[in-house]
Amino acid sequence: MRIDLILLACAIEACCIYLASLGNLRSQVLQFWTGFFPAFFCYALAAWLVLRRADGSTYFILGAALLFRLTLWWSPATLSDDIFRYVWDGQVQLAGINPYLYPPSAPEVAHLREALWQSVNHADISTVYPPLAQIFFRAVCTLNPTPAAMKLALLLCDWGLCLLLARSLVRRGQDPRRVLLYAWNPLPLIEVAGSGHIDALGILLLFLALRALQLRHLTTAVCALTAAFLAKLFPLILVPTFWRRAGDRTLSAWLDPRPRKALLLFPLVVLVAFLPFADAGTQLIAGLRIYIQHWYFNSAAYSLIHYSLSPWDGNAHLHARWFCTAFFVFFGLYTQIRSRDPYHATFIALGAYVLLSPTMHPWYLLWVLPFLPFFPHPAWLLFSGLIVLAYEVLMDYVHTGIWQEKTWVLWAQYAPLYIGLITTAYYRRFIKSNESAPSDV
């Protein structure tokens, strides 16, 4: 193995140690960037070495990835406070209370409040996390009801995803060392090992579903997809991909339900999963309804549409959401119907969701990044580094309590992404196709 990959791993580890030593990153965004961007530069160089020179050992890459994650596990979760809600939901369940019934600020759960409660975000809103996530929270809290334990469990999910990606690359006839494009990316290190986001569980289950689908184990694939949906809801948009792959892959047979009976498990398992929480009634979706109707952050497409409609439309926020939803449904369904490769179809559909969602927190990009080892794309790779500019909003928020996005932050993140997507598509569609076309001479 070449020494340069080892040196790059040491540099990334040094950045991880620096970030862990900072403590509260929320109040030190500039210092956070000072550690993150050098790590991202080293990661980009390492990715280039693996892609161009097939450098490195898979075991070394996976071992270094675990080391990076364990280093950041020691840091407190400060960039995001979601993990405190996870622990709260787990403790509420251990007390025998339905977590959907009451928001943390409700007097009915006042006796459960401890020092940790003050860190729970949106305490006036009921939980938005679906049943499998709730079961996960309860299981971890049964062992140890602390953010550190929750982060460790999610860290193991994320590293398990790295192992699964390496095996899936081999199965697809690709170099398993490409797993570096996800395993060493600083964004998962920060958002899972550092902040502890439940997305790690949902993404792991999604890739288990894709692998089972690749092996033609349809029942297993549907169960894993359902579990992924019950962890974070995002995978609901991927049902057409599994429907397409389950039967005859010709478009003429796409509507034939007979070979796709296993997909009936999806609504059945979802129903069974929600039954233990059914006594919450409409509170089951109260938090989710607020999220869908009112929350928005760091979105390029939604922000542009909303800005265009605002001067003459009093409901611009609502109509912008409907426009983004309609375009995504059309584009996502078309892509999933046309694509024969479930990995590629899922990659495109989730990428479209990320670009069209009204809310785009940096950890939402975790749903796209695991596809980079299969489909290396410079625009998405660059975006995975620039996305942390969104944390600029914390600079004023920690001092004034005002959550105010800056226009330059959106441009700095999304302009390179869209330029890269358009340029790459043009190159692949016209330049590369012309180079490979037979000459008339």
CSV table of C-alpha atoms in Angstrom, one decimal:
chain,number,residue,atom,x,y,z
A,1,MET,CA,0.0,0.0,0.0
A,2,ARG,CA,1.3,3.5,-0.9
A,3,ILE,CA,2.4,5.7,1.9
A,4,ASP,CA,0.4,8.7,0.6
A,5,LEU,CA,-2.9,7.1,1.6
A,6,ILE,CA,-1.6,6.4,5.1
A,7,LEU,CA,-0.5,10.0,5.4
A,8,LEU,CA,-3.9,11.3,4.3
A,9,ALA,CA,-5.6,9.0,6.9
A,10,CYS,CA,-3.3,10.4,9.6
A,11,ALA,CA,-4.2,14.0,8.5
A,12,ILE,CA,-7.9,13.2,8.7
A,13,GLU,CA,-7.4,11.6,12.1
A,14,ALA,CA,-5.5,14.7,13.3
A,15,CYS,CA,-8.5,16.9,12.1
A,16,CYS,CA,-10.9,14.6,14.0
A,17,ILE,CA,-8.9,15.0,17.1
A,18,TYR,CA,-8.9,18.7,16.7
A,19,LEU,CA,-12.6,18.8,16.2
A,20,ALA,CA,-13.2,16.6,19.2
A,21,SER,CA,-11.0,18.8,21.3
A,22,LEU,CA,-13.1,21.9,20.5
A,23,GLY,CA,-16.0,20.8,22.6
A,24,ASN,CA,-19.1,23.0,21.8
A,25,LEU,CA,-19.0,23.4,18.0
A,26,ARG,CA,-22.2,25.4,18.0
A,27,SER,CA,-20.5,28.4,19.4
A,28,GLN,CA,-17.3,27.9,17.4
A,29,VAL,CA,-18.4,27.5,13.8
A,30,LEU,CA,-15.3,29.1,12.3
A,31,GLN,CA,-13.1,26.8,14.3
A,32,PHE,CA,-15.3,23.9,13.2
A,33,TRP,CA,-14.7,24.9,9.6
A,34,THR,CA,-11.0,25.1,10.3
A,35,GLY,CA,-11.0,21.4,11.2
A,36,PHE,CA,-13.6,20.2,8.7
A,37,PHE,CA,-12.3,21.7,5.4
A,38,PRO,CA,-8.7,20.4,5.7
A,39,ALA,CA,-10.2,16.9,6.5
A,40,PHE,CA,-12.4,17.2,3.4
A,41,PHE,CA,-9.4,18.2,1.2
A,42,CYS,CA,-7.5,15.1,2.4
A,43,TYR,CA,-10.6,13.0,1.8
A,44,ALA,CA,-10.9,14.3,-1.7
A,45,LEU,CA,-7.2,13.5,-2.4
A,46,ALA,CA,-7.7,10.0,-1.0
A,47,ALA,CA,-10.8,9.5,-3.1
A,48,TRP,CA,-8.8,10.5,-6.2
A,49,LEU,CA,-6.0,8.0,-5.3
A,50,VAL,CA,-8.6,5.2,-5.0
A,51,LEU,CA,-10.4,6.0,-8.2
A,52,ARG,CA,-7.4,6.7,-10.4
A,53,ARG,CA,-4.7,4.4,-9.0
A,54,ALA,CA,-6.8,1.8,-7.2
A,55,ASP,CA,-4.6,2.5,-4.2
A,56,GLY,CA,-4.9,1.2,-0.7
A,57,SER,CA,-6.3,-1.8,1.2
A,58,THR,CA,-9.9,-2.3,1.9
A,59,TYR,CA,-9.1,-3.5,5.5
A,60,PHE,CA,-7.0,-0.4,6.1
A,61,ILE,CA,-9.8,1.9,4.7
A,62,LEU,CA,-12.4,0.3,6.9
A,63,GLY,CA,-10.2,0.3,10.0
A,64,ALA,CA,-9.3,4.0,9.5
A,65,ALA,CA,-13.0,4.8,9.1
A,66,LEU,CA,-13.8,3.2,12.4
A,67,LEU,CA,-10.9,5.1,14.1
A,68,PHE,CA,-12.2,8.4,12.7
A,69,ARG,CA,-15.7,7.6,14.1
A,70,LEU,CA,-14.5,6.6,17.5
A,71,THR,CA,-12.4,9.7,17.8
A,72,LEU,CA,-15.4,12.0,17.1
A,73,TRP,CA,-17.7,9.8,19.3
A,74,TRP,CA,-15.9,11.4,22.3
A,75,SER,CA,-17.0,14.9,21.2
A,76,PRO,CA,-20.3,16.3,22.6
A,77,ALA,CA,-23.3,16.6,20.2
A,78,THR,CA,-23.5,20.3,19.8
A,79,LEU,CA,-24.1,21.1,16.1
A,80,SER,CA,-27.5,19.4,16.4
A,81,ASP,CA,-29.5,18.7,19.5
A,82,ASP,CA,-31.7,16.0,17.9
A,83,ILE,CA,-30.0,13.2,20.0
A,84,PHE,CA,-31.5,14.7,23.2
A,85,ARG,CA,-35.0,14.1,21.7
A,86,TYR,CA,-34.0,10.5,21.0
A,87,VAL,CA,-33.0,10.0,24.6
A,88,TRP,CA,-36.1,11.8,25.8
A,89,ASP,CA,-38.4,9.6,23.7
A,90,GLY,CA,-36.6,6.5,24.9
A,91,GLN,CA,-37.0,7.5,28.6
A,92,VAL,CA,-40.7,8.4,28.1
A,93,GLN,CA,-41.3,4.9,26.7
A,94,LEU,CA,-39.5,3.3,29.6
A,95,ALA,CA,-41.9,5.2,31.9
A,96,GLY,CA,-44.8,3.4,30.1
A,97,ILE,CA,-45.9,6.5,28.2
A,98,ASN,CA,-46.7,6.7,24.5
A,99,PRO,CA,-44.0,9.2,23.1
A,100,TYR,CA,-46.5,10.6,20.6
A,101,LEU,CA,-49.1,11.6,23.2
A,102,TYR,CA,-47.3,14.5,24.8
A,103,PRO,CA,-44.7,17.0,23.8
A,104,PRO,CA,-41.8,17.3,26.3
A,105,SER,CA,-43.2,20.6,27.7
A,106,ALA,CA,-46.5,19.0,28.6
A,107,PRO,CA,-47.3,18.8,32.4
A,108,GLU,CA,-48.2,15.1,32.0
A,109,VAL,CA,-44.5,14.3,31.6
A,110,ALA,CA,-43.1,16.9,33.9
A,111,HIS,CA,-42.0,14.3,36.4
A,112,LEU,CA,-39.6,12.8,33.8
A,113,ARG,CA,-37.7,16.0,33.3
A,114,GLU,CA,-34.0,16.0,34.3
A,115,ALA,CA,-31.1,18.1,33.4
A,116,LEU,CA,-31.1,16.6,29.9
A,117,TRP,CA,-34.6,17.9,29.3
A,118,GLN,CA,-33.4,21.4,28.9
A,119,SER,CA,-31.5,20.4,25.7
A,120,VAL,CA,-34.5,18.8,24.0
A,121,ASN,CA,-35.4,20.8,20.9
A,122,HIS,CA,-38.9,21.9,20.0
A,123,ALA,CA,-40.2,20.9,23.4
A,124,ASP,CA,-43.7,22.1,22.5
A,125,ILE,CA,-44.0,19.7,19.5
A,126,SER,CA,-44.8,16.0,19.7
A,127,THR,CA,-42.2,13.6,18.4
A,128,VAL,CA,-41.9,13.2,14.6
A,129,TYR,CA,-39.9,9.9,14.7
A,130,PRO,CA,-41.6,6.8,13.4
A,131,PRO,CA,-42.1,3.5,15.3
A,132,LEU,CA,-38.9,1.6,14.6
A,133,ALA,CA,-36.9,4.7,15.6
A,134,GLN,CA,-38.9,4.8,18.8
A,135,ILE,CA,-38.1,1.1,19.4
A,136,PHE,CA,-34.4,1.8,18.8
A,137,PHE,CA,-34.5,4.7,21.2
A,138,ARG,CA,-36.1,2.6,23.9
A,139,ALA,CA,-33.7,-0.3,23.4
A,140,VAL,CA,-30.6,1.9,23.8
A,141,CYS,CA,-32.1,3.7,26.8
A,142,THR,CA,-32.8,0.4,28.4
A,143,LEU,CA,-29.0,-0.2,28.4
A,144,ASN,CA,-27.9,3.3,29.0
A,145,PRO,CA,-30.1,6.4,28.7
A,146,THR,CA,-27.4,8.8,27.7
A,147,PRO,CA,-26.5,10.7,24.5
A,148,ALA,CA,-23.1,8.9,24.4
A,149,ALA,CA,-24.8,5.5,24.3
A,150,MET,CA,-27.2,6.6,21.6
A,151,LYS,CA,-24.3,8.0,19.5
A,152,LEU,CA,-22.3,4.7,19.9
A,153,ALA,CA,-25.3,2.7,18.7
A,154,LEU,CA,-25.7,4.9,15.7
A,155,LEU,CA,-21.9,4.9,15.1
A,156,LEU,CA,-22.0,1.2,14.8
A,157,CYS,CA,-24.9,1.4,12.4
A,158,ASP,CA,-22.8,3.8,10.2
A,159,TRP,CA,-19.7,1.6,10.3
A,160,GLY,CA,-21.9,-1.4,9.6
A,161,LEU,CA,-23.0,0.5,6.5
A,162,CYS,CA,-19.4,0.8,5.4
A,163,LEU,CA,-18.9,-2.9,5.7
A,164,LEU,CA,-22.1,-3.5,3.7
A,165,LEU,CA,-21.0,-1.1,1.0
A,166,ALA,CA,-17.7,-2.9,0.5
A,167,ARG,CA,-19.5,-6.2,0.1
A,168,SER,CA,-22.1,-4.7,-2.3
A,169,LEU,CA,-19.3,-3.3,-4.4
A,170,VAL,CA,-17.8,-6.7,-4.8
A,171,ARG,CA,-21.2,-8.2,-5.6
A,172,ARG,CA,-21.6,-5.6,-8.4
A,173,GLY,CA,-18.1,-6.2,-9.8
A,174,GLN,CA,-16.6,-2.9,-8.6
A,175,ASP,CA,-13.5,-2.2,-6.5
A,176,PRO,CA,-14.4,-2.6,-2.8
A,177,ARG,CA,-11.8,0.1,-2.0
A,178,ARG,CA,-14.2,2.6,-3.4
A,179,VAL,CA,-16.0,2.4,-0.1
A,180,LEU,CA,-13.5,5.1,0.9
A,181,LEU,CA,-15.8,7.6,-0.9
A,182,TYR,CA,-18.3,7.2,1.9
A,183,ALA,CA,-16.3,5.8,4.8
A,184,TRP,CA,-13.7,8.7,4.9
A,185,ASN,CA,-16.1,11.5,4.0
A,186,PRO,CA,-16.0,14.0,6.9
A,187,LEU,CA,-19.8,14.7,6.7
A,188,PRO,CA,-20.9,11.2,8.1
A,189,LEU,CA,-18.1,11.5,10.7
A,190,ILE,CA,-19.6,14.8,11.9
A,191,GLU,CA,-23.3,14.0,11.5
A,192,VAL,CA,-23.3,10.4,12.9
A,193,ALA,CA,-20.3,10.0,15.1
A,194,GLY,CA,-20.3,13.6,16.2
A,195,SER,CA,-24.0,14.5,16.3
A,196,GLY,CA,-25.6,11.1,16.3
A,197,HIS,CA,-28.5,11.2,13.8
A,198,ILE,CA,-31.0,8.4,13.5
A,199,ASP,CA,-30.6,8.6,9.7
A,200,ALA,CA,-27.7,6.1,10.1
A,201,LEU,CA,-30.2,3.4,11.1
A,202,GLY,CA,-32.5,4.1,8.2
A,203,ILE,CA,-29.7,4.2,5.6
A,204,LEU,CA,-28.3,0.9,6.8
A,205,LEU,CA,-31.7,-0.7,6.5
A,206,LEU,CA,-32.1,0.8,3.0
A,207,PHE,CA,-28.9,-0.7,1.7
A,208,LEU,CA,-29.8,-4.0,3.3
A,209,ALA,CA,-33.0,-3.8,1.2
A,210,LEU,CA,-31.1,-2.9,-2.0
A,211,ARG,CA,-28.7,-5.8,-1.4
A,212,ALA,CA,-31.5,-8.2,-0.9
A,213,LEU,CA,-33.2,-6.9,-4.0
A,214,GLN,CA,-30.0,-7.4,-5.9
A,215,LEU,CA,-29.9,-11.0,-4.7
A,216,ARG,CA,-33.6,-11.4,-5.8
A,217,HIS,CA,-34.7,-12.0,-2.2
A,218,LEU,CA,-37.9,-9.9,-2.6
A,219,THR,CA,-39.5,-10.7,0.7
A,220,THR,CA,-36.4,-9.8,2.6
A,221,ALA,CA,-35.9,-6.6,0.5
A,222,VAL,CA,-39.5,-5.5,1.2
A,223,CYS,CA,-39.1,-6.1,4.9
A,224,ALA,CA,-35.9,-4.2,5.0
A,225,LEU,CA,-37.3,-1.3,3.0
A,226,THR,CA,-40.3,-1.2,5.4
A,227,ALA,CA,-38.0,-1.1,8.4
A,228,ALA,CA,-36.0,1.8,6.7
A,229,PHE,CA,-39.3,3.7,6.3
A,230,LEU,CA,-40.2,3.0,9.9
A,231,ALA,CA,-36.9,4.5,10.9
A,232,LYS,CA,-36.9,7.8,9.0
A,233,LEU,CA,-39.9,7.9,6.5
A,234,PHE,CA,-37.7,8.9,3.5
A,235,PRO,CA,-37.6,5.5,1.8
A,236,LEU,CA,-41.3,5.7,1.1
A,237,ILE,CA,-40.4,7.4,-2.1
A,238,LEU,CA,-38.5,4.3,-3.3
A,239,VAL,CA,-41.4,1.9,-3.5
A,240,PRO,CA,-41.6,2.3,-7.3
A,241,THR,CA,-38.0,1.1,-7.6
A,242,PHE,CA,-38.8,-2.1,-5.7
A,243,TRP,CA,-42.0,-2.6,-7.6
A,244,ARG,CA,-40.1,-2.2,-10.9
A,245,ARG,CA,-37.4,-4.7,-9.9
A,246,ALA,CA,-39.7,-7.3,-8.4
A,247,GLY,CA,-41.2,-8.5,-11.6
A,248,ASP,CA,-40.6,-8.5,-15.3
A,249,ARG,CA,-38.4,-5.5,-15.9
A,250,THR,CA,-40.0,-4.7,-19.3
A,251,LEU,CA,-42.2,-1.6,-19.2
A,252,SER,CA,-45.1,-3.5,-20.6
A,253,ALA,CA,-45.3,-5.7,-17.6
A,254,TRP,CA,-44.7,-2.9,-15.1
A,255,LEU,CA,-48.3,-2.9,-13.8
A,256,ASP,CA,-48.6,-6.7,-13.4
A,257,PRO,CA,-49.1,-7.2,-9.6
A,258,ARG,CA,-48.8,-11.0,-9.6
A,259,PRO,CA,-45.0,-11.3,-9.1
A,260,ARG,CA,-45.0,-8.5,-6.6
A,261,LYS,CA,-47.2,-10.0,-3.9
A,262,ALA,CA,-44.4,-9.6,-1.4
A,263,LEU,CA,-44.9,-5.8,-1.6
A,264,LEU,CA,-48.2,-6.2,0.2
A,265,LEU,CA,-46.0,-6.7,3.3
A,266,PHE,CA,-45.1,-3.0,3.2
A,267,PRO,CA,-48.5,-1.6,4.3
A,268,LEU,CA,-49.2,-4.6,6.5
A,269,VAL,CA,-45.9,-4.2,8.5
A,270,VAL,CA,-46.4,-0.5,8.7
A,271,LEU,CA,-49.8,-0.9,10.2
A,272,VAL,CA,-48.6,-3.5,12.7
A,273,ALA,CA,-45.7,-1.2,13.7
A,274,PHE,CA,-48.0,1.8,14.4
A,275,LEU,CA,-50.6,-0.2,16.3
A,276,PRO,CA,-48.8,-0.1,19.7
A,277,PHE,CA,-48.8,3.7,19.5
A,278,ALA,CA,-52.4,4.0,18.1
A,279,ASP,CA,-53.8,5.3,21.4
A,280,ALA,CA,-52.2,8.7,20.5
A,281,GLY,CA,-54.8,9.2,17.9
A,282,THR,CA,-54.2,12.3,15.7
A,283,GLN,CA,-51.1,13.0,17.9
A,284,LEU,CA,-49.3,10.3,15.9
A,285,ILE,CA,-48.8,12.8,13.0
A,286,ALA,CA,-49.1,16.1,14.9
A,287,GLY,CA,-45.4,16.8,14.9
A,288,LEU,CA,-44.9,15.5,11.4
A,289,ARG,CA,-47.7,17.8,10.2
A,290,ILE,CA,-46.0,20.8,11.7
A,291,TYR,CA,-42.7,19.8,10.1
A,292,ILE,CA,-44.3,19.4,6.6
A,293,GLN,CA,-46.4,22.5,6.7
A,294,HIS,CA,-44.1,25.0,8.3
A,295,TRP,CA,-40.4,24.1,8.5
A,296,TYR,CA,-37.9,25.1,5.8
A,297,PHE,CA,-34.2,25.7,5.9
A,298,ASN,CA,-31.3,25.8,3.5
A,299,SER,CA,-33.2,24.8,0.3
A,300,ALA,CA,-32.2,26.2,-3.0
A,301,ALA,CA,-35.2,25.2,-5.3
A,302,TYR,CA,-37.8,25.9,-2.6
A,303,SER,CA,-36.3,29.2,-1.7
A,304,LEU,CA,-36.1,30.3,-5.3
A,305,ILE,CA,-39.7,29.4,-6.0
A,306,HIS,CA,-40.9,30.9,-2.8
A,307,TYR,CA,-39.0,34.2,-3.5
A,308,SER,CA,-40.5,34.3,-7.0
A,309,LEU,CA,-44.1,33.8,-5.8
A,310,SER,CA,-43.9,36.0,-2.7
A,311,PRO,CA,-44.6,39.5,-4.3
A,312,TRP,CA,-48.0,38.4,-5.6
A,313,ASP,CA,-49.0,35.2,-3.7
A,314,GLY,CA,-50.0,35.4,-0.1
A,315,ASN,CA,-49.6,31.6,0.2
A,316,ALA,CA,-46.3,31.4,-1.5
A,317,HIS,CA,-44.8,29.1,1.1
A,318,LEU,CA,-47.6,26.6,0.6
A,319,HIS,CA,-47.6,26.8,-3.2
A,320,ALA,CA,-43.8,26.5,-3.4
A,321,ARG,CA,-44.1,23.3,-1.4
A,322,TRP,CA,-46.7,21.9,-3.7
A,323,PHE,CA,-44.7,22.8,-6.8
A,324,CYS,CA,-41.6,21.1,-5.4
A,325,THR,CA,-43.6,18.0,-4.4
A,326,ALA,CA,-45.4,17.7,-7.8
A,327,PHE,CA,-42.1,18.0,-9.7
A,328,PHE,CA,-40.4,15.5,-7.4
A,329,VAL,CA,-43.3,13.0,-7.8
A,330,PHE,CA,-43.1,13.3,-11.6
A,331,PHE,CA,-39.3,13.2,-11.9
A,332,GLY,CA,-38.8,10.5,-9.2
A,333,LEU,CA,-41.5,8.2,-10.6
A,334,TYR,CA,-40.2,8.7,-14.2
A,335,THR,CA,-36.6,7.9,-13.1
A,336,GLN,CA,-37.5,4.8,-11.1
A,337,ILE,CA,-39.7,3.4,-13.9
A,338,ARG,CA,-37.0,4.0,-16.5
A,339,SER,CA,-33.9,2.8,-14.6
A,340,ARG,CA,-33.1,-0.9,-14.6
A,341,ASP,CA,-30.5,-0.6,-11.8
A,342,PRO,CA,-32.1,-0.2,-8.4
A,343,TYR,CA,-29.0,1.4,-7.0
A,344,HIS,CA,-28.9,4.1,-9.7
A,345,ALA,CA,-32.7,4.7,-9.5
A,346,THR,CA,-32.5,5.1,-5.8
A,347,PHE,CA,-29.5,7.5,-6.1
A,348,ILE,CA,-31.3,9.7,-8.6
A,349,ALA,CA,-34.6,9.7,-6.6
A,350,LEU,CA,-32.9,10.6,-3.3
A,351,GLY,CA,-30.8,13.2,-5.0
A,352,ALA,CA,-33.9,14.8,-6.4
A,353,TYR,CA,-35.5,14.7,-3.0
A,354,VAL,CA,-32.6,16.4,-1.4
A,355,LEU,CA,-32.6,19.2,-4.0
A,356,LEU,CA,-36.4,19.8,-3.9
A,357,SER,CA,-37.0,19.4,-0.1
A,358,PRO,CA,-38.0,22.7,1.6
A,359,THR,CA,-35.7,21.6,4.5
A,360,MET,CA,-32.2,20.6,3.8
A,361,HIS,CA,-30.1,20.1,7.0
A,362,PRO,CA,-26.6,18.8,6.3
A,363,TRP,CA,-27.3,15.4,7.6
A,364,TYR,CA,-30.1,14.9,5.0
A,365,LEU,CA,-27.3,14.5,2.5
A,366,LEU,CA,-26.3,11.3,4.2
A,367,TRP,CA,-29.0,9.5,2.2
A,368,VAL,CA,-27.1,10.3,-1.0
A,369,LEU,CA,-23.5,9.9,0.0
A,370,PRO,CA,-23.4,6.1,0.2
A,371,PHE,CA,-24.1,5.9,-3.5
A,372,LEU,CA,-20.8,7.8,-4.4
A,373,PRO,CA,-18.7,4.5,-4.2
A,374,PHE,CA,-21.0,3.1,-6.9
A,375,PHE,CA,-21.5,6.3,-8.9
A,376,PRO,CA,-18.6,8.7,-8.2
A,377,HIS,CA,-19.9,12.2,-9.1
A,378,PRO,CA,-17.7,15.2,-8.5
A,379,ALA,CA,-20.6,17.6,-8.0
A,380,TRP,CA,-22.1,15.6,-5.2
A,381,LEU,CA,-18.7,15.0,-3.6
A,382,LEU,CA,-18.0,18.7,-3.6
A,383,PHE,CA,-21.5,19.5,-2.2
A,384,SER,CA,-20.8,17.1,0.7
A,385,GLY,CA,-18.1,19.5,1.8
A,386,LEU,CA,-19.8,22.8,1.1
A,387,ILE,CA,-23.0,21.7,2.9
A,388,VAL,CA,-21.5,22.5,6.3
A,389,LEU,CA,-21.6,26.2,5.3
A,390,ALA,CA,-25.2,25.9,6.4
A,391,TYR,CA,-24.0,26.0,10.0
A,392,GLU,CA,-23.2,29.6,9.5
A,393,VAL,CA,-26.7,30.3,10.7
A,394,LEU,CA,-25.6,29.3,14.2
A,395,MET,CA,-23.1,32.2,14.5
A,396,ASP,CA,-25.9,34.7,15.1
A,397,TYR,CA,-28.4,32.2,16.6
A,398,VAL,CA,-26.2,31.4,19.7
A,399,HIS,CA,-25.9,35.1,20.6
A,400,THR,CA,-29.3,36.6,19.5
A,401,GLY,CA,-31.7,33.6,19.3
A,402,ILE,CA,-32.6,34.7,15.8
A,403,TRP,CA,-32.5,32.0,13.1
A,404,GLN,CA,-31.6,34.0,9.9
A,405,GLU,CA,-30.2,32.4,6.8
A,406,LYS,CA,-27.8,34.3,4.6
A,407,THR,CA,-28.3,34.4,0.8
A,408,TRP,CA,-24.5,34.0,0.2
A,409,VAL,CA,-24.5,30.7,2.1
A,410,LEU,CA,-27.1,29.3,-0.3
A,411,TRP,CA,-25.2,30.5,-3.4
A,412,ALA,CA,-21.9,29.1,-2.0
A,413,GLN,CA,-23.4,25.7,-1.5
A,414,TYR,CA,-25.7,25.2,-4.4
A,415,ALA,CA,-24.1,27.1,-7.3
A,416,PRO,CA,-21.1,24.8,-7.5
A,417,LEU,CA,-23.5,21.8,-7.2
A,418,TYR,CA,-25.8,22.8,-10.0
A,419,ILE,CA,-22.9,23.9,-12.2
A,420,GLY,CA,-21.2,20.6,-11.6
A,421,LEU,CA,-24.4,18.6,-12.3
A,422,ILE,CA,-25.1,20.5,-15.6
A,423,THR,CA,-21.4,20.3,-16.7
A,424,THR,CA,-21.1,16.6,-16.0
A,425,ALA,CA,-24.4,15.8,-17.7
A,426,TYR,CA,-23.3,17.8,-20.8
A,427,TYR,CA,-20.0,16.1,-20.9
A,428,ARG,CA,-21.4,12.6,-20.6
A,429,ARG,CA,-24.3,13.3,-23.1
A,430,PHE,CA,-22.3,15.1,-25.9
A,431,ILE,CA,-18.6,15.1,-25.5
A,432,LYS,CA,-18.0,11.6,-24.2
A,433,SER,CA,-20.6,10.1,-26.6
A,434,ASN,CA,-19.0,11.8,-29.5
A,435,GLU,CA,-15.5,10.6,-28.5
A,436,SER,CA,-16.8,7.0,-28.4
A,437,ALA,CA,-18.7,7.2,-31.6
A,438,PRO,CA,-17.1,5.5,-34.7
A,439,SER,CA,-15.4,7.7,-37.1
A,440,ASP,CA,-16.7,8.2,-40.7
A,441,VAL,CA,-13.2,8.4,-42.1
